[in-house]
Every structure is written in structure tokens, then in C-alpha cells.
Coordinates of N, CA and C and ligand atoms in Angstrom, one line a residue:
M1 N -9.6 61.7 15.3 CA -9.4 60.3 14.2 C -10.3 60.9 12.9
L2 N -11.2 60.8 13.6 CA -12.5 61.4 12.4 C -13.7 62.5 13.5
K3 N -13.9 63.7 12.2 CA -14.9 64.4 13.3 C -16.3 64.7 12.1
V4 N -17.0 64.6 12.5 CA -18.4 64.3 12.0 C -19.1 66.0 12.1
K5 N -19.4 67.0 11.8 CA -20.0 67.5 12.2 C -20.9 68.3 11.3
N6 N -22.2 68.3 12.1 CA -23.1 68.8 11.3 C -23.6 68.3 9.8
I7 N -23.9 67.3 10.0 CA -24.1 67.0 8.6 C -25.6 66.5 8.0
Q8 N -25.9 66.7 6.7 CA -27.2 66.6 6.4 C -27.1 65.8 5.0
S9 N -27.7 64.4 5.2 CA -28.0 63.8 4.0 C -28.7 63.9 3.1
Y10 N -29.2 63.1 1.6 CA -30.5 63.1 1.8 C -30.4 62.3 0.5
Y11 N -31.3 61.9 0.2 CA -31.8 60.6 -0.6 C -32.8 61.2 -2.1
G12 N -32.7 61.8 -2.9 CA -33.6 62.7 -3.6 C -34.1 64.1 -2.4
N13 N -35.3 64.1 -2.1 CA -35.8 65.2 -1.5 C -36.1 64.7 -0.6
I14 N -35.6 63.4 0.0 CA -35.9 62.8 1.4 C -34.7 63.0 2.2
Q15 N -34.6 63.6 3.5 CA -33.7 64.3 4.5 C -33.8 63.2 5.3
A16 N -32.1 62.0 5.1 CA -32.0 61.3 6.5 C -31.8 61.8 7.2
L17 N -30.4 62.3 7.8 CA -29.8 63.2 8.5 C -30.1 64.1 8.2
K18 N -30.1 64.4 10.3 CA -30.4 65.9 10.0 C -29.4 66.9 11.5
D19 N -28.3 67.2 10.6 CA -27.5 67.7 11.5 C -26.9 66.9 12.1
V20 N -26.0 65.9 12.5 CA -25.1 64.8 12.6 C -23.9 65.1 13.1
S21 N -23.9 64.7 14.2 CA -22.3 65.3 14.5 C -21.3 64.2 15.7
L22 N -20.5 64.0 15.2 CA -19.9 62.7 16.0 C -18.4 62.5 16.3
E23 N -17.0 62.1 16.9 CA -16.2 62.6 17.4 C -15.6 60.6 16.8
I24 N -14.6 60.6 16.5 CA -13.9 59.1 17.4 C -12.4 59.3 16.8
S25 N -11.8 58.9 18.2 CA -10.2 58.9 18.9 C -10.0 58.2 18.6
E26 N -8.6 58.0 18.1 CA -8.2 56.9 17.3 C -7.9 55.4 18.5
G27 N -8.7 54.7 18.2 CA -8.1 53.3 19.1 C -9.1 53.2 20.1
E28 N -10.2 54.0 19.7 CA -11.7 53.5 20.6 C -12.0 52.9 19.7
I29 N -13.5 52.2 20.2 CA -15.2 51.3 19.7 C -15.6 52.7 20.3
I30 N -16.7 52.6 18.6 CA -17.8 53.6 19.0 C -18.6 52.7 18.2
T31 N -20.0 52.7 19.4 CA -21.1 52.8 18.5 C -21.8 53.2 18.5
L32 N -22.8 53.2 17.3 CA -24.3 54.4 16.7 C -25.0 53.1 17.0
I33 N -26.4 53.3 17.7 CA -27.7 52.4 18.1 C -28.8 53.2 17.7
G34 N -29.3 52.3 17.8 CA -30.7 52.6 17.4 C -31.7 52.7 16.5
S35 N -33.0 52.3 16.1 CA -34.2 51.9 15.9 C -34.2 51.7 14.3
N36 N -34.7 51.0 13.3 CA -35.2 51.0 12.3 C -35.2 52.1 11.4
G37 N -34.0 52.4 11.1 CA -34.7 53.6 9.4 C -34.5 55.2 10.6
A38 N -33.4 54.7 11.6 CA -33.4 56.0 12.0 C -32.2 56.6 11.5
G39 N -31.2 56.2 10.6 CA -30.2 57.0 10.0 C -29.1 56.4 10.2
K40 N -28.8 55.4 10.8 CA -27.2 54.8 11.0 C -26.3 54.8 9.7
T41 N -27.4 53.9 8.9 CA -26.1 53.1 7.6 C -26.2 54.2 7.4
T42 N -27.0 55.4 7.1 CA -26.9 56.2 6.6 C -25.8 57.4 6.4
T43 N -25.7 57.3 8.4 CA -24.1 57.3 8.6 C -22.8 57.0 8.3
L44 N -22.9 55.9 8.1 CA -21.7 55.4 7.6 C -21.9 55.5 5.9
M45 N -22.7 55.5 5.3 CA -22.6 55.5 3.7 C -21.9 57.5 3.8
S46 N -22.2 58.2 4.4 CA -21.7 59.7 4.2 C -20.7 59.4 4.9
I47 N -20.4 58.8 5.7 CA -18.4 58.7 6.2 C -17.8 57.8 4.7
S48 N -18.3 57.1 4.3 CA -17.1 56.4 3.2 C -17.4 56.9 2.1
G49 N -18.8 57.7 1.8 CA -18.6 58.9 0.5 C -19.6 58.0 -0.2
L50 N -20.0 57.6 -0.2 CA -21.3 56.7 -0.9 C -22.4 57.2 -1.1
V51 N -22.7 58.5 0.5 CA -23.9 59.5 0.2 C -23.5 60.7 0.5
P52 N -22.3 61.3 -0.2 CA -22.0 62.4 -0.2 C -23.0 63.1 1.2
P53 N -23.0 64.0 2.0 CA -24.2 65.0 2.6 C -23.3 66.4 2.3
K54 N -25.4 66.7 1.1 CA -24.8 68.0 1.3 C -25.2 69.4 1.5
H55 N -24.8 69.2 3.1 CA -24.1 69.6 4.3 C -23.4 69.8 5.3
G56 N -22.3 70.4 6.0 CA -22.0 69.5 7.1 C -20.4 69.2 6.7
E57 N -19.6 68.8 7.5 CA -18.1 68.7 7.0 C -18.0 67.3 7.5
I58 N -16.9 66.6 6.9 CA -15.9 65.4 7.8 C -14.7 65.3 7.4
L59 N -14.1 65.3 8.5 CA -12.8 65.3 8.6 C -12.2 64.0 9.6
F60 N -11.3 63.3 8.5 CA -10.5 61.9 8.3 C -8.8 62.8 8.4
E61 N -8.8 62.7 10.3 CA -7.0 63.0 10.3 C -7.0 64.3 9.8
G62 N -8.1 64.8 10.2 CA -7.7 66.9 10.3 C -8.1 66.9 8.5
Q63 N -8.5 65.8 7.9 CA -8.6 66.4 6.1 C -9.9 66.5 6.1
P64 N -10.3 67.1 5.3 CA -12.3 67.1 4.8 C -12.3 66.0 4.1
I65 N -13.0 65.2 4.3 CA -13.2 63.8 3.1 C -14.3 64.1 2.1
H66 N -15.5 65.2 2.9 CA -16.4 64.6 2.6 C -17.8 65.0 0.6
Q67 N -16.4 65.3 0.5 CA -16.5 65.9 -1.1 C -15.5 64.8 -2.1
T68 N -14.8 63.7 -1.7 CA -14.1 62.7 -1.1 C -14.9 61.6 -1.9
S69 N -14.1 61.5 -2.8 CA -14.9 59.6 -3.6 C -15.0 58.3 -2.7
P70 N -15.7 57.6 -2.5 CA -15.2 56.8 -2.0 C -14.2 55.6 -2.0
D71 N -13.6 55.8 -3.1 CA -11.9 54.9 -3.0 C -10.9 55.6 -2.7
K72 N -10.9 56.7 -2.6 CA -9.6 57.4 -2.0 C -9.9 58.1 -1.1
I73 N -11.2 57.8 -0.1 CA -11.7 57.5 1.3 C -10.5 56.0 1.9
V74 N -11.5 54.7 0.7 CA -10.9 53.6 1.5 C -8.8 53.7 1.2
A75 N -8.3 54.6 0.0 CA -7.5 54.7 0.5 C -6.5 55.0 1.6
L76 N -7.3 56.1 2.0 CA -7.0 57.3 3.4 C -7.0 56.1 4.1
G77 N -7.6 55.2 4.8 CA -7.2 54.0 5.4 C -8.9 53.9 6.5
V78 N -10.2 54.4 5.4 CA -11.6 53.7 6.1 C -12.0 52.6 5.4
S79 N -12.1 51.8 6.0 CA -13.1 50.7 5.1 C -14.3 50.0 5.8
Q80 N -15.4 50.0 4.8 CA -16.8 49.3 5.6 C -16.9 48.8 5.2
V81 N -17.6 47.4 5.8 CA -18.2 46.1 5.6 C -19.4 46.2 5.8
P82 N -20.2 46.4 5.0 CA -21.8 47.3 4.7 C -22.6 45.7 4.7
E83 N -23.7 46.3 5.3 CA -25.2 45.9 6.0 C -25.3 44.8 4.6
G84 N -25.3 43.4 5.7 CA -25.6 42.1 4.7 C -24.2 41.5 3.7
R85 N -23.5 41.9 4.7 CA -21.9 41.1 4.4 C -21.7 41.4 2.8
R86 N -22.4 41.6 1.2 CA -22.1 41.5 0.2 C -21.3 41.4 0.0
I87 N -20.5 40.4 -0.1 CA -19.2 39.7 -0.4 C -19.5 38.5 -1.8
F88 N -18.4 38.7 -2.8 CA -18.5 37.9 -4.2 C -19.3 37.0 -4.2
P89 N -20.3 36.3 -3.9 CA -20.3 34.8 -4.2 C -19.8 33.5 -4.9
Y90 N -19.6 34.6 -6.6 CA -19.0 33.4 -7.1 C -17.2 33.6 -7.0
F91 N -17.0 34.5 -6.4 CA -15.5 34.6 -5.7 C -15.0 33.3 -4.6
T92 N -14.1 32.6 -5.0 CA -13.4 31.8 -3.1 C -13.4 32.7 -2.8
V93 N -13.3 31.8 -1.4 CA -13.0 33.0 -0.3 C -11.4 33.8 0.0
M94 N -10.4 33.2 -0.7 CA -9.1 33.9 -1.2 C -9.3 35.3 -2.1
E95 N -10.2 34.6 -3.3 CA -10.3 35.6 -4.2 C -11.0 36.7 -3.7
N96 N -11.7 36.9 -3.0 CA -12.5 38.0 -2.1 C -11.6 38.7 -1.1
L97 N -10.2 37.9 -0.3 CA -9.4 38.7 0.2 C -8.8 39.3 -0.6
E98 N -8.4 38.7 -1.8 CA -7.6 39.5 -2.3 C -8.6 40.7 -3.2
M99 N -9.7 40.9 -3.0 CA -10.6 41.7 -3.6 C -10.0 43.2 -2.6
G100 N -9.8 42.6 -1.1 CA -9.8 43.6 -0.1 C -8.2 44.7 -0.4
T101 N -7.5 44.2 -1.1 CA -6.2 44.2 -1.2 C -5.7 45.2 -2.5
Y102 N -7.3 45.1 -3.2 CA -6.6 46.1 -4.7 C -6.3 47.2 -4.5
L103 N -6.0 48.8 -3.9 CA -5.1 49.4 -3.5 C -3.9 49.1 -2.9
R104 N -3.5 48.4 -2.8 CA -2.3 47.8 -2.1 C -0.5 47.2 -3.4
N105 N 0.2 47.0 -3.2 CA 1.4 46.6 -3.6 C 2.5 46.4 -3.3
D106 N 1.9 46.1 -1.8 CA 2.8 45.7 -0.4 C 3.2 44.5 0.2
K107 N 3.6 43.2 -1.7 CA 3.6 42.3 -1.0 C 3.8 41.4 -0.1
V108 N 4.8 41.9 1.3 CA 5.1 41.5 2.3 C 3.7 41.5 3.5
G109 N 3.7 42.7 2.9 CA 3.0 43.9 4.2 C 1.1 42.7 4.1
I110 N 0.9 42.1 2.7 CA -0.1 41.4 2.0 C -0.4 40.4 2.9
R111 N 1.3 39.4 2.6 CA 0.8 38.0 3.1 C 0.5 38.3 5.0
E112 N 1.2 39.4 5.6 CA 1.3 39.3 7.0 C -0.1 39.4 7.5
D113 N -1.1 40.5 6.4 CA -2.0 40.7 7.1 C -3.4 39.2 6.8
L114 N -2.9 38.5 5.5 CA -3.8 37.4 5.3 C -3.6 36.5 6.7
E115 N -2.1 36.4 6.6 CA -2.2 35.0 7.7 C -2.8 35.8 9.1
Y116 N -3.0 37.2 9.6 CA -3.6 37.9 10.8 C -5.7 37.3 10.3
V117 N -5.7 37.3 9.2 CA -7.5 36.9 9.0 C -7.2 35.7 9.4
M118 N -6.5 34.8 8.2 CA -6.6 33.2 9.2 C -6.6 33.2 10.4
E119 N -5.6 34.0 11.5 CA -5.1 33.0 12.8 C -6.8 33.9 13.7
L120 N -7.1 34.9 12.9 CA -8.7 35.3 13.5 C -9.4 34.5 13.6
F121 N -9.6 34.0 11.9 CA -10.9 32.9 11.7 C -10.6 32.3 10.8
P122 N -9.8 31.0 11.8 CA -9.3 29.8 11.4 C -9.7 29.2 10.4
I123 N -11.3 29.3 10.3 CA -12.3 28.7 8.9 C -12.1 29.0 8.1
L124 N -11.9 30.1 8.0 CA -11.7 31.2 6.4 C -10.3 29.9 5.5
K125 N -9.5 30.0 6.0 CA -8.2 28.8 6.5 C -8.8 27.6 5.1
K126 N -9.4 26.7 6.1 CA -9.9 25.7 5.4 C -11.4 25.6 4.7
R127 N -11.9 26.9 4.5 CA -12.4 27.2 3.0 C -12.3 27.9 2.1
E128 N -10.4 28.2 2.1 CA -9.8 29.1 1.1 C -10.2 28.9 -0.1
H129 N -10.6 27.6 -0.4 CA -10.7 27.8 -2.1 C -12.0 27.4 -2.4
Q130 N -13.4 27.4 -1.6 CA -14.7 27.3 -1.4 C -15.1 28.6 -1.7
L131 N -16.6 28.6 -2.7 CA -17.3 30.1 -3.2 C -17.7 30.6 -2.4
G132 N -17.8 32.3 -2.4 CA -18.1 32.7 -0.8 C -19.4 32.6 -0.9
G133 N -20.5 32.1 -1.7 CA -21.6 32.4 -1.8 C -21.8 30.6 -0.6
T134 N -21.8 29.6 -1.1 CA -21.3 28.6 -0.4 C -21.1 28.8 1.0
L135 N -20.4 29.6 1.6 CA -20.6 29.6 3.2 C -21.9 29.9 4.3
S136 N -21.4 29.4 5.2 CA -22.9 30.3 6.4 C -22.7 31.6 6.2
G137 N -23.8 32.2 6.7 CA -23.7 33.4 7.4 C -23.1 33.5 8.2
G138 N -22.4 33.0 8.6 CA -21.6 33.3 10.0 C -20.1 33.6 9.8
E139 N -20.2 32.8 8.5 CA -18.6 32.3 7.7 C -18.8 33.3 6.7
Q140 N -19.6 34.5 6.2 CA -19.7 35.0 5.1 C -19.9 37.0 5.7
Q141 N -20.1 36.7 6.8 CA -19.8 38.0 7.9 C -18.0 37.6 8.5
M142 N -17.6 36.7 8.7 CA -16.2 36.6 8.8 C -15.3 37.0 7.8
L143 N -15.5 36.6 6.5 CA -15.4 36.3 4.9 C -15.2 38.9 5.5
A144 N -16.0 38.9 5.4 CA -16.5 40.8 4.5 C -15.7 41.2 5.8
I145 N -15.8 40.6 6.9 CA -15.1 42.1 7.9 C -13.3 41.4 7.5
S146 N -13.3 40.1 7.0 CA -11.5 40.3 7.2 C -11.3 40.8 5.2
R147 N -12.1 40.5 4.6 CA -12.0 41.4 3.1 C -11.2 42.7 3.8
A148 N -12.1 43.4 4.8 CA -12.0 44.8 5.0 C -10.9 45.2 5.6
L149 N -10.5 43.9 6.5 CA -9.3 44.6 7.4 C -7.9 44.0 6.3
M150 N -7.6 43.3 5.1 CA -6.8 43.4 4.0 C -6.2 43.9 3.1
G151 N -7.7 46.0 3.8 CA -6.9 46.7 3.0 C -6.4 47.7 4.0
R152 N -5.9 47.1 5.3 CA -4.6 47.8 6.5 C -6.2 49.0 6.9
P153 N -7.0 49.2 6.9 CA -7.8 50.3 7.4 C -7.1 51.0 8.7
K154 N -6.9 52.2 8.7 CA -7.0 52.2 10.3 C -8.4 52.9 10.9
L155 N -9.2 52.9 10.0 CA -10.5 52.9 10.9 C -11.8 52.1 9.9
L156 N -12.3 51.2 10.8 CA -13.4 50.2 10.4 C -14.9 50.3 10.8
L157 N -15.1 50.6 9.7 CA -17.0 51.0 9.7 C -17.6 49.8 9.3
L158 N -18.3 48.7 10.2 CA -19.4 47.9 10.8 C -20.6 47.8 10.8
D159 N -20.8 47.7 10.0 CA -22.9 48.1 9.7 C -23.5 46.4 10.1
E160 N -24.0 47.1 11.5 CA -24.3 45.5 12.0 C -24.2 44.3 11.5
P161 N -23.5 43.6 12.3 CA -22.4 42.8 11.9 C -23.5 41.7 12.7
S162 N -24.2 41.8 13.3 CA -24.9 40.3 14.4 C -26.3 40.2 13.6
L163 N -26.7 41.1 12.4 CA -28.1 40.6 11.7 C -28.0 38.6 10.9
G164 N -29.0 38.4 11.3 CA -29.9 36.9 10.4 C -28.9 36.5 11.2
L165 N -27.5 36.6 12.6 CA -26.7 35.8 13.0 C -27.2 34.8 13.8
A166 N -27.6 33.3 14.0 CA -27.0 32.6 15.6 C -26.3 33.4 16.7
P167 N -27.1 33.1 18.1 CA -26.9 34.2 19.0 C -24.5 34.1 19.3
I168 N -24.4 32.5 19.3 CA -23.5 32.0 19.8 C -21.9 32.9 18.5
I169 N -22.8 32.6 17.8 CA -21.9 33.6 16.0 C -21.6 34.8 16.7
V170 N -23.2 34.9 16.6 CA -22.8 36.6 16.9 C -21.7 37.4 18.7
R171 N -21.6 36.1 19.1 CA -21.0 36.5 20.1 C -19.6 35.9 20.3
Q172 N -19.8 35.5 19.3 CA -17.8 34.7 18.7 C -17.1 36.2 18.0
I173 N -18.2 36.8 16.9 CA -17.6 37.9 16.2 C -18.1 39.3 16.9
F174 N -18.0 39.6 17.9 CA -17.8 40.8 18.7 C -16.7 40.4 20.1
D175 N -16.2 39.3 19.9 CA -15.1 38.8 20.3 C -14.0 39.5 19.6
I176 N -14.2 39.0 18.5 CA -13.3 38.9 17.4 C -13.0 41.2 17.2
I177 N -14.4 41.5 17.0 CA -13.9 42.8 16.5 C -13.4 43.9 18.0
K178 N -13.2 42.8 19.3 CA -12.3 43.6 21.1 C -11.1 43.4 20.3
K179 N -11.0 42.1 20.0 CA -9.3 41.5 20.0 C -8.8 42.8 18.6
I180 N -9.4 42.9 17.0 CA -8.8 43.1 16.7 C -8.7 44.8 16.7
N181 N -9.5 45.7 18.0 CA -9.6 46.6 18.7 C -8.5 46.6 19.7
E182 N -7.7 45.6 20.2 CA -6.8 46.1 21.2 C -5.7 45.4 21.1
E183 N -5.7 44.3 19.6 CA -4.4 44.1 19.8 C -3.8 44.4 18.6
H184 N -4.9 44.7 17.4 CA -4.2 45.4 16.2 C -4.8 46.7 15.8
K185 N -5.0 47.5 17.2 CA -5.0 49.0 17.4 C -6.0 49.2 16.1
T186 N -6.8 49.0 15.8 CA -8.1 49.4 14.5 C -9.1 50.3 15.6
T187 N -8.9 51.8 14.5 CA -10.6 52.3 15.4 C -11.6 51.2 15.1
I188 N -12.4 51.4 15.8 CA -14.1 51.3 15.0 C -15.0 51.5 15.3
F189 N -15.4 51.9 14.4 CA -17.1 52.4 14.5 C -18.1 51.3 14.0
L190 N -18.9 50.9 15.4 CA -19.9 50.0 14.7 C -21.2 50.5 15.0
V191 N -22.1 50.4 14.2 CA -23.7 50.5 14.1 C -24.6 49.2 14.1
E192 N -25.3 49.3 14.9 CA -26.0 48.1 15.3 C -27.4 48.1 15.9
Q193 N -28.2 47.8 15.9 CA -29.9 47.6 16.3 C -29.3 46.4 17.9
N194 N -28.1 45.6 18.0 CA -28.3 44.7 19.0 C -27.1 45.9 19.6
A195 N -28.3 46.3 21.0 CA -27.5 47.7 21.5 C -27.0 47.1 22.3
N196 N -27.6 46.4 23.2 CA -27.1 45.4 24.5 C -25.6 44.9 24.2
L197 N -25.2 44.4 23.3 CA -23.8 43.9 22.5 C -22.8 44.8 22.8
A198 N -23.3 45.8 22.1 CA -22.5 46.8 21.0 C -22.4 47.4 22.6
L199 N -23.2 48.3 23.2 CA -22.5 48.5 24.2 C -21.8 48.3 24.8
K200 N -21.8 46.6 25.0 CA -20.6 45.5 25.9 C -19.1 46.3 25.7
V201 N -19.2 46.4 24.1 CA -17.9 46.2 23.6 C -17.1 47.2 23.0
A202 N -18.7 48.6 23.1 CA -17.6 49.8 22.8 C -17.4 50.9 24.2
H203 N -16.1 51.7 23.9 CA -16.4 52.5 24.6 C -17.1 54.1 25.0
R204 N -17.8 54.3 23.8 CA -18.3 55.3 23.6 C -19.7 55.0 22.9
G205 N -21.0 55.2 23.0 CA -21.8 55.0 22.2 C -22.5 56.3 21.9
Y206 N -23.8 56.3 20.5 CA -24.7 57.3 20.4 C -25.6 57.0 20.6
V207 N -26.9 58.1 20.6 CA -27.8 56.7 20.1 C -29.5 58.1 19.1
M208 N -29.5 57.2 17.9 CA -29.7 58.6 17.0 C -31.1 58.2 17.0
E209 N -32.3 58.9 16.5 CA -33.1 59.1 16.4 C -34.1 59.8 15.4
N210 N -34.8 59.6 14.6 CA -35.1 59.8 12.9 C -34.0 60.8 12.7
G211 N -33.2 60.5 12.3 CA -32.1 61.2 12.0 C -30.8 62.3 12.4
R212 N -31.4 62.0 14.0 CA -30.9 63.2 14.8 C -30.1 62.0 15.3
I213 N -28.9 62.6 16.2 CA -28.1 62.4 17.1 C -28.8 62.7 18.3
V214 N -29.4 61.8 19.3 CA -30.3 62.0 20.8 C -29.8 61.8 22.0
L215 N -28.8 61.0 22.0 CA -27.8 61.7 23.7 C -26.4 60.6 22.8
E216 N -25.6 61.0 23.6 CA -23.8 60.6 23.5 C -23.3 60.6 24.7
D217 N -23.0 59.3 25.5 CA -22.2 58.8 26.6 C -21.3 57.5 26.5
A218 N -20.4 57.7 27.8 CA -19.7 56.1 28.1 C -20.6 55.2 27.8
A219 N -20.4 53.6 27.2 CA -21.3 52.9 26.6 C -21.6 51.9 28.1
T220 N -20.6 52.4 29.3 CA -21.1 52.0 30.9 C -22.2 52.9 30.7
S221 N -22.2 54.1 30.5 CA -23.2 55.0 31.6 C -24.8 54.5 30.6
L222 N -24.6 54.9 29.2 CA -25.5 54.0 28.9 C -26.4 53.2 28.7
L223 N -25.9 51.5 29.5 CA -26.0 50.5 29.2 C -26.9 50.8 30.9
S224 N -26.9 51.5 31.7 CA -27.8 51.7 33.5 C -28.1 53.5 32.3
N225 N -28.3 53.8 31.4 CA -29.3 54.8 31.3 C -30.8 54.4 31.0
E226 N -31.4 54.8 32.0 CA -33.1 54.4 31.9 C -34.1 54.6 30.7
E227 N -33.9 55.4 30.1 CA -34.4 55.4 28.5 C -34.0 54.8 27.8
V228 N -32.5 55.0 27.8 CA -31.6 53.2 26.7 C -32.4 52.6 26.8
K229 N -32.6 51.3 28.2 CA -32.4 50.3 29.4 C -34.3 50.1 27.9
K230 N -35.1 51.4 28.3 CA -36.3 51.1 28.1 C -36.4 50.8 26.6
A231 N -36.1 52.1 25.8 CA -36.2 52.2 24.4 C -35.3 50.9 23.6
Y232 N -34.0 51.1 24.3 CA -32.9 49.9 23.5 C -32.5 48.2 24.1
L233 N -32.6 48.1 25.5 CA -32.2 47.2 25.7 C -33.0 46.3 26.3
G234 N -34.5 46.6 26.1 CA -35.4 45.6 26.3 C -35.9 45.5 27.9
F235 N -35.9 45.8 28.4 CA -36.3 46.0 30.0 C -37.2 47.2 30.4
Ligands
ATP301 P1 -31.3 50.0 9.4 O1 -31.3 49.5 10.9 O2 -33.2 49.6 9.1 O3 -30.6 49.5 8.6 P2 -30.9 52.8 9.5 O4 -31.2 52.8 11.1 O5 -29.6 52.1 9.3 O6 -32.1 51.3 9.5 P3 -31.0 54.2 7.2 O7 -31.3 52.7 6.4 O8 -29.5 54.9 8.0 O9 -31.1 53.7 8.7 O10 -32.5 54.8 6.7 C1 -32.2 56.6 7.1 C2 -33.4 56.7 6.7 O11 -33.8 57.0 4.9 C3 -34.9 55.7 6.7 O12 -35.8 56.7 6.6 C4 -34.9 55.5 5.2 O13 -36.2 55.0 4.8 C5 -34.2 56.0 4.2 N1 -33.7 55.8 3.5 C6 -32.9 54.5 3.5 N2 -31.8 54.0 2.3 C7 -32.9 55.2 1.6 C8 -32.7 55.1 -0.5 N3 -32.0 54.4 -1.0 N4 -34.1 56.0 -0.9 C9 -35.1 56.5 0.0 N5 -34.7 56.7 1.3 C10 -34.1 56.1 2.0

């Protein structure tokens, strides 16, 4: 579904990605783990067109997207849930969800997807007329994921969904990430600092250090890899 080939991405003169390559097949949950500043968010932003790579290629379903604008990438079926949620605080929950449908006009499909996200996160139904900014951190994360799902993406990019949330809420959200993948057949690319949780839901994982991919394997193998255990799992 997605092929990232030797991309190099920059912020001005600062090179954040140095020859990053990875692949995601349809139906997979792939995780990218690594410490602060390793380049995980930049990898997501390069895929979604917000930080286009200077060199290298990104193919989505065989089509080059590394020079495509972010709105067109969304239209192709790639939605990103940004780090820190970035919901619209002065819009209601329902209005936030509607923002996720701005490229669609299939009313029946939109209604189906609305029912689907309300079923996934019943708390959003209760809060539908509440302003986004008044929700708890966990509810905002649920809203951000739901808003992205309202675009009916083929590939969902999740940036640190666990950030700043209580462990019990994180577990709930990760269970739902798994459900979205299994029941809704959405392919997921999950960037996480919580390597333990991420590797438990993912099929495969990539480890990133200083702008480079340094390791790639099945998630179960990474969980038992001594280097990964020492550096990222706190053993
Ligand atoms: P974190 O978990 O802290 O978000 P990360 O692995 O996602 O870390 P990135 O945010 O992709 O890492 O950052 C990669 C590198 O790019 C870092 O050295 C960072 O300082 C730098 N960087 C990120 N954003 C910018 C920016 N807007 N301007 C300049 N440099 C940036």
C-alpha cells in the first residue's frame, strides 16, 4: 500500500530524515518507535505531504505522492491524527467530526461512518453538542481519531496517541486502534514513544534513531530483542 524509498527531509538546513525507507502492506498495523527527536513525526509529515522530502520517493498504491499537496493526499485515502490531537476547541464534537468529511459528499456513507465512530467511542455521542476544548485529554484523542476516520481513510497515520494520557485510557484507545484495523480493515501506521504498547498491537515495527531506520522486524521479535528491550522497553 505504501512504499517510502530513501527519503531525506529537512527543516531549513536541518536534515531530519536521512535515507528513510519503509513499507506498509494493506491490512497491517506498523509501528515506528524511537526516542525524542529521532524523526518519527517528520516521517509521518513527509508521508502526509506537510514536510515533503527533498530526495527520495513515496508511493501510495503505486502512485508517487512525494510532490503531492496534503489535501490531495487526504483525498487519496491517507489521514493523519497529529501529535497533541489538534481538535478545534471552539467547535462542538459534531462540528469537529463534520470537518473530517470536508472532501466527501456521499451523505449515506457519512451517516454510516458517524454511527460507526459513535459506536467505537460512545462517550462522543454523549458529548456531541459540547465544545471540543471542554473534553478531557482522552476524549480529545478519541475525537481526533474519529475525525480522521470520518474521511474514510485507507491508511490512518497516528502520531503518539498515548501522549499525556492516563494508562487506563491509553489501554482503551489501543484496544480500539486494534479494532479499527481488524473490523474496519483500516491499515494503520502508528508512531509511538510507548514502545511496549505499540509493539503489542502492531504486526511489524521499525526502530528509528537520529533520522535513520536502524532496525525492522516482526513486532513480537522486536519485543524480545535485547537491544530494543534495553533502549526502549525499560528492561
Ligand atoms: P518527538 O517524539 O519528540 O516528537 P520525533 O521522533 O517525532 O520526536 P521529530 O519531531 O520528527 O522527532 O524531529 C526530528 C528532528 O527534526 C529533531 O532533531 C527536531 O529537533 C527537528 N525538528 C522537528 N521539527 C522541527 C522544526 N519545525 N524546525 C526545525 N527542526 C525541527
